[in-house]
Coordinates of C-alpha atoms in Angstrom, one line a residue:
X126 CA -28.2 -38.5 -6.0
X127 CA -27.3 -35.8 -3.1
X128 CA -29.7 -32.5 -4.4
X129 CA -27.5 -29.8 -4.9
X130 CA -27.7 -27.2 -2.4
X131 CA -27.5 -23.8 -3.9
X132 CA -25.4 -21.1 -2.5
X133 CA -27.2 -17.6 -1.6
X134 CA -24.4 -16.2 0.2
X135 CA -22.1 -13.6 -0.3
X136 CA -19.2 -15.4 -1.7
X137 CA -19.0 -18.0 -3.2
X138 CA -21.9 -17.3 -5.3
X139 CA -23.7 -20.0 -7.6
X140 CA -21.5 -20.7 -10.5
X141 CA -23.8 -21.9 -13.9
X142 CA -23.6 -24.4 -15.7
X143 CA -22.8 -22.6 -18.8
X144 CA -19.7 -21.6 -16.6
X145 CA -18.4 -24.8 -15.5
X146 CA -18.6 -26.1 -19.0
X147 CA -16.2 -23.3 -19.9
X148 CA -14.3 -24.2 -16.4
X149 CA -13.2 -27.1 -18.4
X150 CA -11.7 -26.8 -22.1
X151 CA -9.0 -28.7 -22.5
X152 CA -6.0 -26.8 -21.3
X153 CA -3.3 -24.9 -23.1
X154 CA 0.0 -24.0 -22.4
X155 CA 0.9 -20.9 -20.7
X156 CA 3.7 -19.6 -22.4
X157 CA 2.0 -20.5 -26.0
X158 CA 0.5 -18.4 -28.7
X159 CA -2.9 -19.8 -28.0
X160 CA -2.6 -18.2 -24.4
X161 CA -1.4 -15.1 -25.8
X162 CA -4.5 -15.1 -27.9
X163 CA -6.9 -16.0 -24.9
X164 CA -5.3 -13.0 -23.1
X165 CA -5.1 -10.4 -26.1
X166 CA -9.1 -11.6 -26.5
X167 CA -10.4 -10.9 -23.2
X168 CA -8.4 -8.0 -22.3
X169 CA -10.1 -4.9 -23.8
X170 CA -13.5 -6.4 -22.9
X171 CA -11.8 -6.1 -19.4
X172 CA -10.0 -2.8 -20.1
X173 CA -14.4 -1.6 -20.3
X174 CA -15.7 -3.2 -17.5
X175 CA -12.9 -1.7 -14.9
X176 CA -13.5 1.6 -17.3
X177 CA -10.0 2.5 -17.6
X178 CA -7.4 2.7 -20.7
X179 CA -4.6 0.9 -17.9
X180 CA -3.9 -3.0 -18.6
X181 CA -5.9 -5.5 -16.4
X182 CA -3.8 -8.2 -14.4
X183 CA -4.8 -11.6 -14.3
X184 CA -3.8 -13.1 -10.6
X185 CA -4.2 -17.0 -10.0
X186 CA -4.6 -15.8 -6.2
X187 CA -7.8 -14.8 -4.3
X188 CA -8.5 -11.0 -4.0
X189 CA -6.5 -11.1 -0.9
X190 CA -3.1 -12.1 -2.8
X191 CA -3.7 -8.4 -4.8
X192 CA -4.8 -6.7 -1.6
X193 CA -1.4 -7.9 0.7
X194 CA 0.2 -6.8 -3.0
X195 CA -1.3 -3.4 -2.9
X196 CA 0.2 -2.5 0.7
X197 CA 3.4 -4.1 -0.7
X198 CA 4.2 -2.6 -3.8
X199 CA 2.7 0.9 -2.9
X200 CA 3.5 1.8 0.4
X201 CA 6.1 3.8 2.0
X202 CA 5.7 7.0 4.4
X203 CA 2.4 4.8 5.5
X204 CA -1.3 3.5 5.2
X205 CA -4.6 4.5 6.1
X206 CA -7.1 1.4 6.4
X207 CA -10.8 3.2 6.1
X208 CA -11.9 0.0 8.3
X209 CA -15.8 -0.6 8.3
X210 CA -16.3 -4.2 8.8
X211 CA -14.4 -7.6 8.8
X212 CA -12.3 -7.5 5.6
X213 CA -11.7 -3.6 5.4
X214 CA -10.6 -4.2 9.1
X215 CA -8.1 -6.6 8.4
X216 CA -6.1 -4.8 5.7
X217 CA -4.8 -3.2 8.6
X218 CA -3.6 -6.3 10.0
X219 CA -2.1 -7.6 6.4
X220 CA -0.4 -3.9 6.2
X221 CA 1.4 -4.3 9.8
X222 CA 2.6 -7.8 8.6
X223 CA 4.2 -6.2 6.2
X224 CA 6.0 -4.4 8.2
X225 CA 4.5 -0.5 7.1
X226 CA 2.9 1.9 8.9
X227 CA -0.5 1.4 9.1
X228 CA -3.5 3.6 11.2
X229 CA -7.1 3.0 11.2
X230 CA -9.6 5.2 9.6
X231 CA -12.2 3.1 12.0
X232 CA -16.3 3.3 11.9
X233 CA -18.5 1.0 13.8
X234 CA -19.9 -1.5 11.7
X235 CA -22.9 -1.4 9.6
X236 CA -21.7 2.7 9.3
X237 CA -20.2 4.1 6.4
X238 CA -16.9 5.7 5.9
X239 CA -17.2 9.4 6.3
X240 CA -15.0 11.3 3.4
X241 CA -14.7 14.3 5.5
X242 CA -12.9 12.4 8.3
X243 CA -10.5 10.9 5.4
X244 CA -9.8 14.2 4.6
X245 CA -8.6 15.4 8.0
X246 CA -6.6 12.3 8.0
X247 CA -5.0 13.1 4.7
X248 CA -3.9 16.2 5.6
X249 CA -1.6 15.3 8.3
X250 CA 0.6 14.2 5.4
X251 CA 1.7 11.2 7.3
X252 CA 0.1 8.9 4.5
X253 CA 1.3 8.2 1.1
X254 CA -1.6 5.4 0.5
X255 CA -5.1 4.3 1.5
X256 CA -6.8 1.1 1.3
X257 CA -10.6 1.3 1.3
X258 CA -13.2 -1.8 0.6
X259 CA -16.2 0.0 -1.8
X260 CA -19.0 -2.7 -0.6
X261 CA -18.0 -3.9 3.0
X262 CA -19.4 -7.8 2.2
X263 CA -19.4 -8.6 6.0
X264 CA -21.7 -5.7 7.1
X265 CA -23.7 -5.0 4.0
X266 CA -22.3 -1.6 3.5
X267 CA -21.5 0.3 0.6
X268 CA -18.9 3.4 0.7
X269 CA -19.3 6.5 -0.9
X270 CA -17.0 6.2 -3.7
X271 CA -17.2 8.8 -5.6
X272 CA -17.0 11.2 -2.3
X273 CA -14.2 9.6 -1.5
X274 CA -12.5 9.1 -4.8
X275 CA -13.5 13.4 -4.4
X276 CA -11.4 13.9 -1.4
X277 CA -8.7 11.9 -3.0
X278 CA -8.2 14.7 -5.6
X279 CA -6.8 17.2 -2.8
X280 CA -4.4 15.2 -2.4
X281 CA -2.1 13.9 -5.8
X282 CA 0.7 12.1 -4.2
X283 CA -1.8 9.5 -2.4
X284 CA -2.3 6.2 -4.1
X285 CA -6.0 5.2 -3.4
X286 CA -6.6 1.2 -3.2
X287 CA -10.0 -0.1 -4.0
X288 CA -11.9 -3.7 -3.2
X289 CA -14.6 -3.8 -5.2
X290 CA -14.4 -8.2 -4.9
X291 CA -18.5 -8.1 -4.1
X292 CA -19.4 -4.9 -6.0
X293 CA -17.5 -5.4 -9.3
X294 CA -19.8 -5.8 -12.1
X295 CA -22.7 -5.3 -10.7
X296 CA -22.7 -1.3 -9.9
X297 CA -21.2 1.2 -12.3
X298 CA -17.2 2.0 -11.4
X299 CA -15.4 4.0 -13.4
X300 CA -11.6 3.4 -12.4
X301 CA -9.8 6.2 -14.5
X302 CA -13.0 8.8 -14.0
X303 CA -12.5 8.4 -10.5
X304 CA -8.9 8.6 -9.8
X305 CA -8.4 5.0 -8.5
X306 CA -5.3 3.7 -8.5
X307 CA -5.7 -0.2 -7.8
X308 CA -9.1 -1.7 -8.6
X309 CA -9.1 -5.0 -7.3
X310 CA -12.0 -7.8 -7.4
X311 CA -12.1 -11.8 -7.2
X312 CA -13.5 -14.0 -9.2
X313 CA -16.3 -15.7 -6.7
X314 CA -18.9 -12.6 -5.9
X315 CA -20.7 -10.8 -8.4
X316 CA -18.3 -12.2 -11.1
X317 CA -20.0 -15.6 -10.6
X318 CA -17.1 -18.2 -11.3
X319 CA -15.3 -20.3 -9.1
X320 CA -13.3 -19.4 -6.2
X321 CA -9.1 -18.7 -6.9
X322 CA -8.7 -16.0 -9.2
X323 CA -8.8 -12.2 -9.0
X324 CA -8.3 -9.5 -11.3
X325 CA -6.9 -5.8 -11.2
X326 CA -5.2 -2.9 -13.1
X327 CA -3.2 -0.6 -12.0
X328 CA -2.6 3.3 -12.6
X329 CA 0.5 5.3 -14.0
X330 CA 0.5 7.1 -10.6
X331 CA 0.6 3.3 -8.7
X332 CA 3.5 2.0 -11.0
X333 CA 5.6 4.9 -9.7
X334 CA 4.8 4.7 -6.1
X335 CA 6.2 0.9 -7.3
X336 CA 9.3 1.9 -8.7
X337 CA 10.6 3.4 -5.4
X338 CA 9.5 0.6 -3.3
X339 CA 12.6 -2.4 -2.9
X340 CA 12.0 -5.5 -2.2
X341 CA 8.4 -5.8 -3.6
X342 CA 8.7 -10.0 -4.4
X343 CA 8.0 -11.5 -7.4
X344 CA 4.8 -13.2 -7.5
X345 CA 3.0 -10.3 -6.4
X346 CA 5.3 -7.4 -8.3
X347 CA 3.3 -4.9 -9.9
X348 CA 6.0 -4.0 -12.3
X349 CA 6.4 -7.6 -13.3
X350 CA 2.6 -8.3 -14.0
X351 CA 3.2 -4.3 -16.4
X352 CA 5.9 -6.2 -18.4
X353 CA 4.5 -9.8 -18.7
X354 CA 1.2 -8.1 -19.5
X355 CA 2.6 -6.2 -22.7
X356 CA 3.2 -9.9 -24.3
X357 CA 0.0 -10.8 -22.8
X358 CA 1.2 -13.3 -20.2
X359 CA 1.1 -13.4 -16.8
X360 CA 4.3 -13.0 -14.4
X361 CA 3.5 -17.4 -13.4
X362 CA 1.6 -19.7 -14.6
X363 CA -2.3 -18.9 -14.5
X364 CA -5.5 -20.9 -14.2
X365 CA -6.3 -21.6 -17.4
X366 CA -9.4 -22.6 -16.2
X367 CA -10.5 -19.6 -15.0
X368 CA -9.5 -17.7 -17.8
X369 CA -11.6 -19.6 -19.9
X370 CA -14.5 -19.6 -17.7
X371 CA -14.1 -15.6 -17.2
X372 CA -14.4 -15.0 -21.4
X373 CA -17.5 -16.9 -21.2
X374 CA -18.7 -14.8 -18.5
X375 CA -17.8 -11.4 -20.3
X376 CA -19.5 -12.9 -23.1
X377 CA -22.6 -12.9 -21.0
X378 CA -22.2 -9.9 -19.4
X379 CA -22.0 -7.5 -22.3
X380 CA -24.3 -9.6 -24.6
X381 CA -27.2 -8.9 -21.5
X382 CA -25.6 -5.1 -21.5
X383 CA -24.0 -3.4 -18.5
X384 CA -26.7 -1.5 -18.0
X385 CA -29.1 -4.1 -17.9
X386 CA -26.4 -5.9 -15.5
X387 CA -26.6 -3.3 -12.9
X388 CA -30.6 -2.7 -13.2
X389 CA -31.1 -6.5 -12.9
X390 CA -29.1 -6.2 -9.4
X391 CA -30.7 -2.9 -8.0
X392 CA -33.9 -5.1 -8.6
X393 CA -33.0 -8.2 -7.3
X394 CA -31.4 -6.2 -4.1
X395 CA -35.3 -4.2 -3.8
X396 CA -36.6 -7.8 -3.7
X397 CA -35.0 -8.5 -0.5
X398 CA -35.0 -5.3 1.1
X399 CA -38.5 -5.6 0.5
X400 CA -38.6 -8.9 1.8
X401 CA -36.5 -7.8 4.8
X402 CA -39.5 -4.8 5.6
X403 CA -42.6 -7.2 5.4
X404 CA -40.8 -10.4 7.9
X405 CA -40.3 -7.4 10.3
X406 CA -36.4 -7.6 10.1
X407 CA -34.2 -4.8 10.0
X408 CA -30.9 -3.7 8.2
X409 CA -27.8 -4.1 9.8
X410 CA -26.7 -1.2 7.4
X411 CA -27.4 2.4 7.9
X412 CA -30.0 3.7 5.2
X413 CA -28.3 5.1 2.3
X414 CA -25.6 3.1 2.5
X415 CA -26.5 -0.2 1.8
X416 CA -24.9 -2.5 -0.4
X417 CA -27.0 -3.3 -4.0
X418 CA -25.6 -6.9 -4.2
X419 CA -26.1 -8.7 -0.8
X420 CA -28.5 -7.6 2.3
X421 CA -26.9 -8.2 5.9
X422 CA -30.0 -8.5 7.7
X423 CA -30.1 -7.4 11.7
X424 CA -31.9 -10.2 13.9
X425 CA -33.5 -7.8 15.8
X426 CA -36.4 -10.5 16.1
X427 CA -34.0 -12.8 18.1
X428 CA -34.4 -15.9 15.9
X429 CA -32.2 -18.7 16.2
X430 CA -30.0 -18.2 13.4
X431 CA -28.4 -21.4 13.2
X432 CA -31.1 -22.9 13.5
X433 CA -32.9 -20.7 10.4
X434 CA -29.9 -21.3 8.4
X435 CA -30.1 -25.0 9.0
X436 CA -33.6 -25.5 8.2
X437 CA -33.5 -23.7 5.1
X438 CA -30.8 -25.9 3.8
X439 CA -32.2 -29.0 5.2
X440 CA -36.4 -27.9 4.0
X441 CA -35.1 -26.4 0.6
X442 CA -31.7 -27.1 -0.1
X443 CA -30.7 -23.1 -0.4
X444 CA -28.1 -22.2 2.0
X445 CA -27.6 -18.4 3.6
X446 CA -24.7 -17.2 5.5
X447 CA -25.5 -16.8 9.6
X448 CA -23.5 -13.4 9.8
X449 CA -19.9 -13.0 9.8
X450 CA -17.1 -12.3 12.6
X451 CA -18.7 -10.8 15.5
X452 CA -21.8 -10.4 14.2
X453 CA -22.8 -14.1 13.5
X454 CA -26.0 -15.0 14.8
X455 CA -27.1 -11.2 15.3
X456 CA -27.5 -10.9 11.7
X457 CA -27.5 -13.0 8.4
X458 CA -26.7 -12.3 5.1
X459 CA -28.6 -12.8 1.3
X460 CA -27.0 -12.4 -1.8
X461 CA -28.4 -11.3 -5.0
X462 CA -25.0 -10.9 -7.0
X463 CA -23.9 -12.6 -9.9
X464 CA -26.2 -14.8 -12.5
X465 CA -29.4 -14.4 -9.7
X466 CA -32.6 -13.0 -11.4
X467 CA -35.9 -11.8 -9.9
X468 CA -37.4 -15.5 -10.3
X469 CA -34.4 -17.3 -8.2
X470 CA -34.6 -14.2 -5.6
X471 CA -37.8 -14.5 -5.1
X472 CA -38.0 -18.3 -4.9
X473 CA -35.4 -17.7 -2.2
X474 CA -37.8 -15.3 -0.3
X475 CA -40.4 -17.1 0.1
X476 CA -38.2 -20.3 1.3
X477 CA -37.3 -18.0 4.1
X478 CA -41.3 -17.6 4.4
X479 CA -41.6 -21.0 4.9
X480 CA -38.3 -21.9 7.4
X481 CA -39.5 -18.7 9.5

């Protein structure tokens, strides 16, 4: 047999075996009682993890189908894109395709978005929406949200937009305490399940931005998930799949506790940034900032990273992203999210001993 060559990037993560065995129940029909029971199951366990009393949306898309829908459905006098790293830059991009107004909110990467220079931006009144990614998975960095989601109170009319894909259970966020008005995540990061499938909810505030906004589609109408959701279907036909693999997952997640959850990740994450002090690497991240689920490391010791990468798959059968974008080879990226423990982390660690 070929070993199996487990994943320690950011995305996708490991997926168990536990999972995969719930991957495949025999399938049901979509439009059929025993969906709407699935659904009705699952969804106040969800309602608790996105901490909010909205419904939660089940997408058979990946988190950038619900991102291209946010800019879609919400968006009208224009968007600011707080742009920090790969995928917070490219919402900018996405927005402009969809023909809105869109301006940066741009920091270097590996720096964090500052909520005071939102606020400025905000009070030109030229914006009715912004997008922001809470844990920038290319760069390592997290945002302050709760600053942010601060600043956002000075301003009512403005629909905030949240990627939490590589943060989401596995940190604390309180959608409805903070003001948010998407939360979006996918199924592949700290979720642990397979690639394909994303998940969000929506606010009062969002569904009225909605409302004014023509020509919004269908597959991606925020007003159409509302209504399906309230018979507990979904607007198309959904991975059943993925469904079934995501109760077994909440299953897990509350019955090791949410707390528990998020201490098992902050100590996971000290692992590596440990790690990261004693090979003499450095953060790509600025301190105080840094992401709790994955560590993008800066190659300030000039290593072939490739070459690192390659041998640590090759030696160990454990495979590490080599950085991402414009950063690949300069820096490369561990992940501690989803079902990883202090005993797989730390295995991992001292592969990376070994290879280096």
């Amino acid at each position: 047999m070929i070993p199996h060559d487990k994943l320690f990037i950011p995305g996708p993560v490991e997926v168990s075996e536990k999972t995969w065995t719930a991957f495949t129940r025999p399938l049901i029909g979509h439009r059929s009682e025993d969906f709407k029971n699935l659904y009705s199951a699952i969804h106040p366990v969800l309602q608790t993890l996105f901490g909010t009393n909205q419904p939660v949306f089940l997408s058979t898309s990946s988190a950038w189908g619900v991102m291209e829908a946010s800019v879609r459905n919400l968006v009208d006098r224009g968007v600011l894109c707080c742009m920090c790293g790969a995928f917070s830059d490219k919402w900018l991009d996405v927005a402009n395709r969809c023909g809105k107004l869109a301006e940066p909110l741009q920091v270097d990467w590996g720096k964090h978005i500052d909520p005071a220079a939102l606020d400025r931006q905000l009070a030109t009144g030229k914006f009715d929406t912004v997008t922001l990614i809470h844990n920038e998975t290319s760069t390592g960095v997290v945002n302050p949200l709760e600053e942010i989601c601060g600043v956002m109170t000075k301003y009512p009319d403005v629909a905030l937009v949240v990627d939490t894909v590589s943060s989401f259970s596995a940190v604390k966020i309180e959608m409805d305490a903070l003001g948010i008005d998407v939360l979006l995540t996918g199924a592949q990061k700290a979720l642990a399940l397979p690639p394909g499938f994303s998940l969000f909810a929506v606010s009062e505030k969002a569904f009225a931005h909605a409302e004014k906004i023509p020509n919004r589609g269908f597959y991606f109408d925020f007003l159409e998930f509302k209504k399906q959701q309230a018979e507990c279907m979904t607007p198309s036909t959904a991975s059943i799949a993925h469904i079934h693999a995501l109760q077994s997952k909440l299953d897990e997640i509350f019955e090791e506790g949410l707390e528990a959850r998020f201490a098992r990740h902050a100590r996971t994450n000290a692992l590596v940034h440990d790690w990261v002090h004693r090979a003499g690497f450095d953060f790509f991240a600025e301190e105080g900032f840094r992401s709790k689920t994955l560590t993008c490391v800066k190659n300030n010791k000039g290593i072939d990273v490739l070459e690192f990468a390659r041998k640590l798959r090759e030696r160990h059968h454990l495979v590490i992203d080599p950085g991402y974008g414009k950063i690949r080879g300069q820096t490369f990226r561990l992940s501690n999210m989803g079902d990883e423990t202090e005993e797989t982390v730390s295995h991992l660690l001292a592969c990376l001993d070994d290879v280096l």
